[in-house]
C-alpha cells in the first residue's frame, strides 16, 4: 500500500528567484519580457514552475492569457489562475513549442489584491544537435483585456530543482530532479518520514486536474548465489492525459507521457540502484493534465532467476544516499 500526498502549487518563497531578466544571450529571443527561460535562473532539467503575478482592476480586468511555451519534443504544460485549472497543452512528437489561450471567465479575480497565473512545464531535456541552444521556458506570456488589448504581468517567480546548478545530491546526477514540490523537498529519497500521509494507491488514482505523489517501501531478500532480473510494469488508461515519474531509491528511473505520445512497457531494474537485500523506497508522481484525473498501476515482474556467480548483493549503500532536511526549498 502506498502513502499519498496532495500536491498543491507551492508558494515560491525563499530560494526561488525572481524571473526578471530583461535581456538574454540566447539565440532565440522571447516574444515578451521579462525573459522566462529556465537556464537564465539556474535550472537545466525536469519540471519547471512559473508564477506570474498580475493586477485585475475593475475597469480593465484581464479576461484571459496567451502562452507560447518551449520544452522540446513531447513536452507539455498546464495552466492555473488563482488555483483554478484552465487547460493544458498535452504535447506532440513533432512540436517542441506549444501554444495555449486560456480564459478567466470562471476565475475569481481580485480587483484590489494580487492574482497569480501558475504554469507547470515538463521539459524534455536539451536537443543534441543544431537545436541544442534552444531555451526551455515561456516564449510569450500575454494577458488579454476585454477590449482585446494586451496587458503586462507585474512580476514572475520560477522554481526548478532544489539548489539549481548547485546540486544538493550529485550522486544521482544533474537530470534526476526537477521542480516538483515533492522533488524539491526530497520525498522521493530513502529515509523521508511519510507517517503523517494518508494511505492510498496510484492504481485507484484521483479525479480532477493536478498532481499527487505516492511512495512505498518494498523489502527484498534475494538468496545468495542467484541472479534475479526484476522489472516494473506500468499500466495507464488507454486515453489518459497524464505525465508520471517513477523513482527507485531516489533515482528518477522512468517517465511516462500521455498515451497519445508513448506506450508503457517493462522497465528493468539494476543492482546498486535496487537493494536486493533490504528496503527499497519507491516513489511515483502523477500529473493529470485534464479534469478526468489520472491513475497508474505499478507492478513488479520477475524476468528470470538463475544460479550465478554474479553477486547482486554487493554493498551499494553509497549509491543510495538518503533524505536530509530540505524545508528551506518549500
Short mmCIF file of C-alpha atoms in Angstrom, two decimals:
data_model
loop_
_atom_site.label_atom_id
_atom_site.label_comp_id
_atom_site.label_asym_id
_atom_site.label_seq_id
_atom_site.Cartn_x
_atom_site.Cartn_y
_atom_site.Cartn_z
CA UNK A 1 0.00 0.00 0.00
CA UNK A 2 1.27 3.46 -0.90
CA UNK A 3 1.21 6.68 1.07
CA UNK A 4 -0.27 9.62 -0.83
CA UNK A 5 0.25 13.36 -0.56
CA UNK A 6 -1.84 16.06 -2.25
CA UNK A 7 0.25 18.32 -4.46
CA UNK A 8 -0.73 21.97 -4.45
CA UNK A 9 1.16 24.59 -6.48
CA UNK A 10 3.63 25.77 -3.83
CA UNK A 11 4.30 29.30 -2.73
CA UNK A 12 7.66 30.01 -4.34
CA UNK A 13 9.42 31.63 -1.42
CA UNK A 14 13.00 31.58 -0.17
CA UNK A 15 15.46 30.37 -2.78
CA UNK A 16 13.05 30.62 -5.74
CA UNK A 17 14.42 33.55 -7.73
CA UNK A 18 12.59 36.42 -9.34
CA UNK A 19 12.38 35.87 -13.09
CA UNK A 20 13.19 39.45 -14.01
CA UNK A 21 15.94 39.44 -16.65
CA UNK A 22 15.31 42.00 -19.38
CA UNK A 23 17.95 40.70 -21.79
CA UNK A 24 19.37 37.32 -22.77
CA UNK A 25 22.26 35.84 -24.74
CA UNK A 26 20.02 33.11 -26.18
CA UNK A 27 19.91 32.79 -29.96
CA UNK A 28 16.11 32.52 -29.70
CA UNK A 29 14.78 35.74 -28.11
CA UNK A 30 11.42 35.74 -26.28
CA UNK A 31 8.34 37.47 -27.68
CA UNK A 32 7.60 39.12 -24.31
CA UNK A 33 9.68 40.23 -21.35
CA UNK A 34 10.97 39.59 -18.75
CA UNK A 35 12.96 36.62 -20.05
CA UNK A 36 11.26 33.42 -18.85
CA UNK A 37 13.93 30.87 -19.80
CA UNK A 38 14.75 28.35 -17.07
CA UNK A 39 18.52 28.28 -17.57
CA UNK A 40 18.66 32.06 -17.10
CA UNK A 41 17.88 31.34 -13.44
CA UNK A 42 19.98 28.20 -12.89
CA UNK A 43 17.55 25.41 -13.81
CA UNK A 44 18.56 22.96 -16.53
CA UNK A 45 16.19 19.98 -16.46
CA UNK A 46 12.92 18.45 -15.33
CA UNK A 47 9.68 20.19 -14.44
CA UNK A 48 9.76 23.98 -14.17
CA UNK A 49 7.20 26.01 -12.20
CA UNK A 50 6.35 29.59 -13.18
CA UNK A 51 4.19 32.08 -11.27
CA UNK A 52 3.15 35.30 -12.98
CA UNK A 53 1.59 38.00 -10.79
CA UNK A 54 -0.88 40.49 -12.25
CA UNK A 55 -3.45 43.12 -11.35
CA UNK A 56 -7.12 42.97 -12.32
CA UNK A 57 -8.61 46.47 -11.93
CA UNK A 58 -12.39 46.56 -12.13
CA UNK A 59 -12.39 48.94 -15.11
CA UNK A 60 -9.95 46.92 -17.24
CA UNK A 61 -9.64 43.40 -15.86
CA UNK A 62 -7.81 40.75 -17.93
CA UNK A 63 -10.14 38.21 -19.49
CA UNK A 64 -7.51 35.61 -20.32
CA UNK A 65 -3.94 34.93 -21.34
CA UNK A 66 -1.97 33.64 -24.30
CA UNK A 67 1.06 31.40 -23.70
CA UNK A 68 3.71 30.01 -26.02
CA UNK A 69 6.00 27.58 -24.22
CA UNK A 70 9.10 25.74 -25.46
CA UNK A 71 10.12 22.48 -23.81
CA UNK A 72 11.35 20.13 -26.53
CA UNK A 73 9.62 17.37 -28.48
CA UNK A 74 6.81 15.71 -26.45
CA UNK A 75 6.96 18.38 -23.74
CA UNK A 76 3.77 19.77 -22.20
CA UNK A 77 2.36 22.27 -19.72
CA UNK A 78 -0.71 23.08 -17.62
CA UNK A 79 -2.07 26.48 -16.59
CA UNK A 80 -3.91 27.67 -13.47
CA UNK A 81 -5.15 31.10 -12.37
CA UNK A 82 -5.68 31.75 -8.66
CA UNK A 83 -5.69 27.98 -8.16
CA UNK A 84 -8.34 27.30 -10.84
CA UNK A 85 -7.34 24.87 -13.62
CA UNK A 86 -7.63 26.49 -17.07
CA UNK A 87 -6.17 23.99 -19.52
CA UNK A 88 -3.14 22.09 -20.80
CA UNK A 89 -1.08 21.59 -23.90
CA UNK A 90 -0.56 17.83 -23.89
CA UNK A 91 2.41 17.79 -26.24
CA UNK A 92 3.31 16.34 -29.64
CA UNK A 93 6.14 14.24 -31.02
CA UNK A 94 6.55 16.74 -33.87
CA UNK A 95 6.41 20.04 -31.94
CA UNK A 96 8.82 21.35 -29.33
CA UNK A 97 6.75 24.51 -28.79
CA UNK A 98 3.13 24.61 -27.63
CA UNK A 99 0.56 27.42 -27.72
CA UNK A 100 -2.47 27.82 -25.47
CA UNK A 101 -5.04 30.55 -24.93
CA UNK A 102 -6.88 30.40 -21.60
CA UNK A 103 -9.82 32.41 -20.27
CA UNK A 104 -10.60 33.77 -16.79
CA UNK A 105 -14.41 33.69 -17.00
CA UNK A 106 -14.69 31.16 -14.13
CA UNK A 107 -11.76 32.53 -12.12
CA UNK A 108 -12.46 34.75 -9.07
CA UNK A 109 -10.03 37.60 -9.76
CA UNK A 110 -9.11 40.10 -7.07
CA UNK A 111 -9.68 43.69 -8.17
CA UNK A 112 -7.58 45.10 -5.32
CA UNK A 113 -5.09 42.35 -4.43
CA UNK A 114 -2.65 40.08 -6.21
CA UNK A 115 -3.60 37.48 -8.85
CA UNK A 116 -1.39 34.59 -9.93
CA UNK A 117 -1.08 32.70 -13.20
CA UNK A 118 0.66 29.37 -12.49
CA UNK A 119 2.33 27.35 -15.26
CA UNK A 120 3.79 23.89 -14.65
CA UNK A 121 6.03 22.88 -17.53
CA UNK A 122 7.52 19.47 -18.32
CA UNK A 123 10.75 19.89 -20.28
CA UNK A 124 12.30 17.03 -22.22
CA UNK A 125 15.94 17.99 -21.90
CA UNK A 126 18.11 19.75 -24.45
CA UNK A 127 18.42 18.88 -28.13
CA UNK A 128 21.59 17.01 -29.10
CA UNK A 129 22.47 18.71 -32.39
CA UNK A 130 21.87 22.10 -34.03
CA UNK A 131 18.94 22.94 -31.74
CA UNK A 132 20.98 22.41 -28.56
CA UNK A 133 21.00 26.16 -27.72
CA UNK A 134 17.18 26.36 -27.76
CA UNK A 135 15.84 27.57 -24.41
CA UNK A 136 13.33 25.86 -22.15
CA UNK A 137 10.64 28.13 -20.78
CA UNK A 138 7.98 30.64 -21.82
CA UNK A 139 8.48 32.48 -25.10
CA UNK A 140 5.29 34.52 -24.85
CA UNK A 141 3.13 35.34 -21.81
CA UNK A 142 0.48 37.92 -22.65
CA UNK A 143 -2.56 38.99 -20.66
CA UNK A 144 -5.62 39.86 -22.77
CA UNK A 145 -8.14 42.53 -21.70
CA UNK A 146 -11.83 42.81 -22.55
CA UNK A 147 -11.01 45.35 -25.24
CA UNK A 148 -8.61 42.96 -26.91
CA UNK A 149 -5.52 44.86 -25.82
CA UNK A 150 -2.54 43.18 -24.19
CA UNK A 151 -1.56 43.79 -20.57
CA UNK A 152 1.61 43.05 -18.63
CA UNK A 153 2.37 40.94 -15.60
CA UNK A 154 3.72 42.81 -12.58
CA UNK A 155 6.33 40.14 -11.71
CA UNK A 156 7.36 36.50 -12.19
CA UNK A 157 8.85 33.77 -9.99
CA UNK A 158 10.43 30.49 -11.11
CA UNK A 159 11.28 27.21 -9.38
CA UNK A 160 13.22 24.18 -10.57
CA UNK A 161 15.31 21.54 -8.85
CA UNK A 162 16.40 22.33 -5.29
CA UNK A 163 19.75 24.08 -5.45
CA UNK A 164 19.61 24.77 -9.19
CA UNK A 165 23.05 24.46 -10.74
CA UNK A 166 24.50 23.75 -7.27
CA UNK A 167 23.40 20.13 -6.94
CA UNK A 168 22.36 19.10 -3.45
CA UNK A 169 22.83 15.45 -4.31
CA UNK A 170 25.50 14.88 -7.01
CA UNK A 171 25.49 11.05 -6.85
CA UNK A 172 22.28 10.75 -8.87
CA UNK A 173 23.24 13.47 -11.30
CA UNK A 174 22.02 16.64 -12.97
CA UNK A 175 18.89 15.27 -14.62
CA UNK A 176 17.50 13.34 -11.67
CA UNK A 177 15.31 16.07 -10.14
CA UNK A 178 13.11 18.89 -11.33
CA UNK A 179 10.89 21.48 -9.73
CA UNK A 180 8.01 19.35 -8.42
CA UNK A 181 7.28 20.16 -4.78
CA UNK A 182 7.96 16.51 -3.92
CA UNK A 183 11.36 16.61 -5.59
CA UNK A 184 12.39 19.91 -4.02
CA UNK A 185 11.60 18.55 -0.54
CA UNK A 186 13.13 15.11 -1.20
CA UNK A 187 10.00 13.00 -0.80
CA UNK A 188 11.44 10.53 -3.35
CA UNK A 189 14.54 9.83 -1.23
CA UNK A 190 15.06 6.93 1.21
CA UNK A 191 14.53 7.97 4.81
CA UNK A 192 11.85 10.63 4.33
CA UNK A 193 9.16 10.30 7.00
CA UNK A 194 5.72 9.85 5.40
CA UNK A 195 3.98 8.59 8.56
CA UNK A 196 1.53 11.51 8.58
CA UNK A 197 0.36 10.92 4.99
CA UNK A 198 -2.94 9.28 4.19
CA UNK A 199 -2.92 5.77 2.71
CA UNK A 200 -3.82 5.23 -0.94
CA UNK A 201 -2.70 3.60 -4.15
CA UNK A 202 -1.85 5.09 -7.56
CA UNK A 203 -3.93 2.39 -9.26
CA UNK A 204 -7.05 3.97 -7.70
CA UNK A 205 -5.84 7.40 -8.79
CA UNK A 206 -7.77 10.64 -8.43
CA UNK A 207 -10.15 12.86 -10.35
CA UNK A 208 -9.57 16.43 -11.42
CA UNK A 209 -6.52 18.10 -12.91
CA UNK A 210 -3.50 18.31 -10.64
CA UNK A 211 -0.71 16.23 -9.18
CA UNK A 212 -0.20 13.61 -6.49
CA UNK A 213 2.89 11.94 -5.10
CA UNK A 214 2.94 8.37 -3.81
CA UNK A 215 5.64 6.41 -2.02
CA UNK A 216 6.02 2.95 -0.53
CA UNK A 217 8.73 0.69 0.90
CA UNK A 218 9.42 -2.70 -0.70
CA UNK A 219 11.72 -5.12 1.20
CA UNK A 220 13.71 -7.66 -0.82
CA UNK A 221 15.65 -10.71 0.33
CA UNK A 222 17.20 -12.37 -2.74
CA UNK A 223 19.07 -15.59 -1.83
CA UNK A 224 22.84 -15.59 -2.23
CA UNK A 225 24.05 -17.27 -5.41
CA UNK A 226 21.07 -16.17 -7.54
CA UNK A 227 20.95 -13.53 -10.25
CA UNK A 228 17.32 -12.38 -10.31
CA UNK A 229 16.17 -9.97 -13.03
CA UNK A 230 13.38 -7.67 -11.82
CA UNK A 231 11.33 -5.06 -13.66
CA UNK A 232 8.45 -2.66 -13.18
CA UNK A 233 5.41 -2.72 -15.43
CA UNK A 234 3.38 0.49 -15.69
CA UNK A 235 -0.20 0.50 -16.95
CA UNK A 236 -2.37 3.58 -17.52
CA UNK A 237 -5.82 4.04 -19.03
CA UNK A 238 -5.71 3.97 -22.81
CA UNK A 239 -6.50 7.66 -23.35
CA UNK A 240 -5.02 9.02 -20.14
CA UNK A 241 -3.67 12.56 -20.32
CA UNK A 242 -1.08 12.22 -17.60
CA UNK A 243 2.65 12.52 -17.04
CA UNK A 244 4.28 10.40 -14.37
CA UNK A 245 7.77 9.87 -12.96
CA UNK A 246 8.86 6.70 -11.15
CA UNK A 247 11.64 6.86 -8.56
CA UNK A 248 13.60 3.89 -7.23
CA UNK A 249 15.64 4.62 -4.10
CA UNK A 250 15.75 8.27 -5.11
CA UNK A 251 16.62 7.72 -8.77
CA UNK A 252 14.18 9.00 -11.38
CA UNK A 253 14.03 5.67 -13.15
CA UNK A 254 11.18 6.13 -15.61
CA UNK A 255 9.00 8.82 -17.12
CA UNK A 256 5.64 8.37 -18.83
CA UNK A 257 3.84 10.72 -21.22
CA UNK A 258 0.20 10.98 -22.37
CA UNK A 259 -0.83 7.77 -24.12
CA UNK A 260 -1.04 9.54 -27.48
CA UNK A 261 2.74 10.08 -27.30
CA UNK A 262 4.06 6.77 -25.95
CA UNK A 263 3.19 3.24 -24.92
CA UNK A 264 4.16 1.94 -21.50
CA UNK A 265 6.45 -1.04 -21.14
CA UNK A 266 8.62 -3.04 -18.74
CA UNK A 267 11.47 -1.23 -17.02
CA UNK A 268 14.37 -3.47 -15.99
CA UNK A 269 15.96 -2.62 -12.62
CA UNK A 270 19.67 -2.70 -11.79
CA UNK A 271 21.62 -3.90 -8.75
CA UNK A 272 23.08 -0.93 -6.92
CA UNK A 273 20.08 1.26 -7.62
CA UNK A 274 17.93 -1.59 -6.30
CA UNK A 275 18.78 -3.04 -2.90
CA UNK A 276 18.48 -6.82 -3.32
CA UNK A 277 18.89 -7.44 0.39
CA UNK A 278 16.96 -4.73 2.21
CA UNK A 279 14.36 -1.98 1.93
CA UNK A 280 13.66 -0.12 -1.33
CA UNK A 281 11.89 3.25 -1.48
CA UNK A 282 9.57 3.54 -4.49
CA UNK A 283 8.16 6.97 -5.36
CA UNK A 284 5.68 7.98 -8.04
CA UNK A 285 4.50 11.41 -9.17
CA UNK A 286 1.31 11.61 -11.26
CA UNK A 287 0.36 14.84 -13.03
CA UNK A 288 -3.13 14.75 -14.56
CA UNK A 289 -3.40 17.26 -17.40
CA UNK A 290 -7.21 17.36 -17.60
CA UNK A 291 -10.23 17.10 -15.33
CA UNK A 292 -10.51 13.35 -15.92
CA UNK A 293 -7.70 12.89 -13.40
CA UNK A 294 -5.29 10.00 -13.58
CA UNK A 295 -4.23 6.63 -12.27
CA UNK A 296 -1.24 4.39 -12.87
CA UNK A 297 -0.88 0.73 -11.96
CA UNK A 298 2.67 -0.23 -10.92
CA UNK A 299 3.54 -3.92 -10.77
CA UNK A 300 6.72 -5.90 -10.10
CA UNK A 301 7.72 -8.54 -12.63
CA UNK A 302 10.33 -11.30 -12.34
CA UNK A 303 12.03 -11.65 -15.73
CA UNK A 304 14.25 -14.53 -14.70
CA UNK A 305 16.06 -16.21 -11.81
CA UNK A 306 19.33 -18.05 -12.40
CA UNK A 307 22.04 -19.68 -10.34
CA UNK A 308 25.05 -17.48 -10.98
CA UNK A 309 28.47 -16.42 -9.73
CA UNK A 310 27.39 -12.80 -10.21
CA UNK A 311 26.75 -11.17 -6.85
CA UNK A 312 23.89 -8.62 -6.93
CA UNK A 313 24.08 -8.42 -3.13
CA UNK A 314 27.17 -6.20 -3.10
CA UNK A 315 27.14 -3.23 -0.74
CA UNK A 316 25.73 -0.40 -2.85
CA UNK A 317 24.60 1.83 0.01
CA UNK A 318 26.88 4.64 -1.18
CA UNK A 319 24.83 4.77 -4.40
CA UNK A 320 21.61 5.43 -2.46
CA UNK A 321 22.18 8.47 -0.22
CA UNK A 322 19.19 9.22 1.98
CA UNK A 323 16.97 12.16 2.78
CA UNK A 324 18.17 15.30 4.52
CA UNK A 325 16.04 18.26 5.55
CA UNK A 326 15.15 20.47 2.57
CA UNK A 327 12.46 22.58 4.21
CA UNK A 328 14.16 25.77 3.01
CA UNK A 329 13.15 24.80 -0.55
CA UNK A 330 9.41 24.56 0.19
#
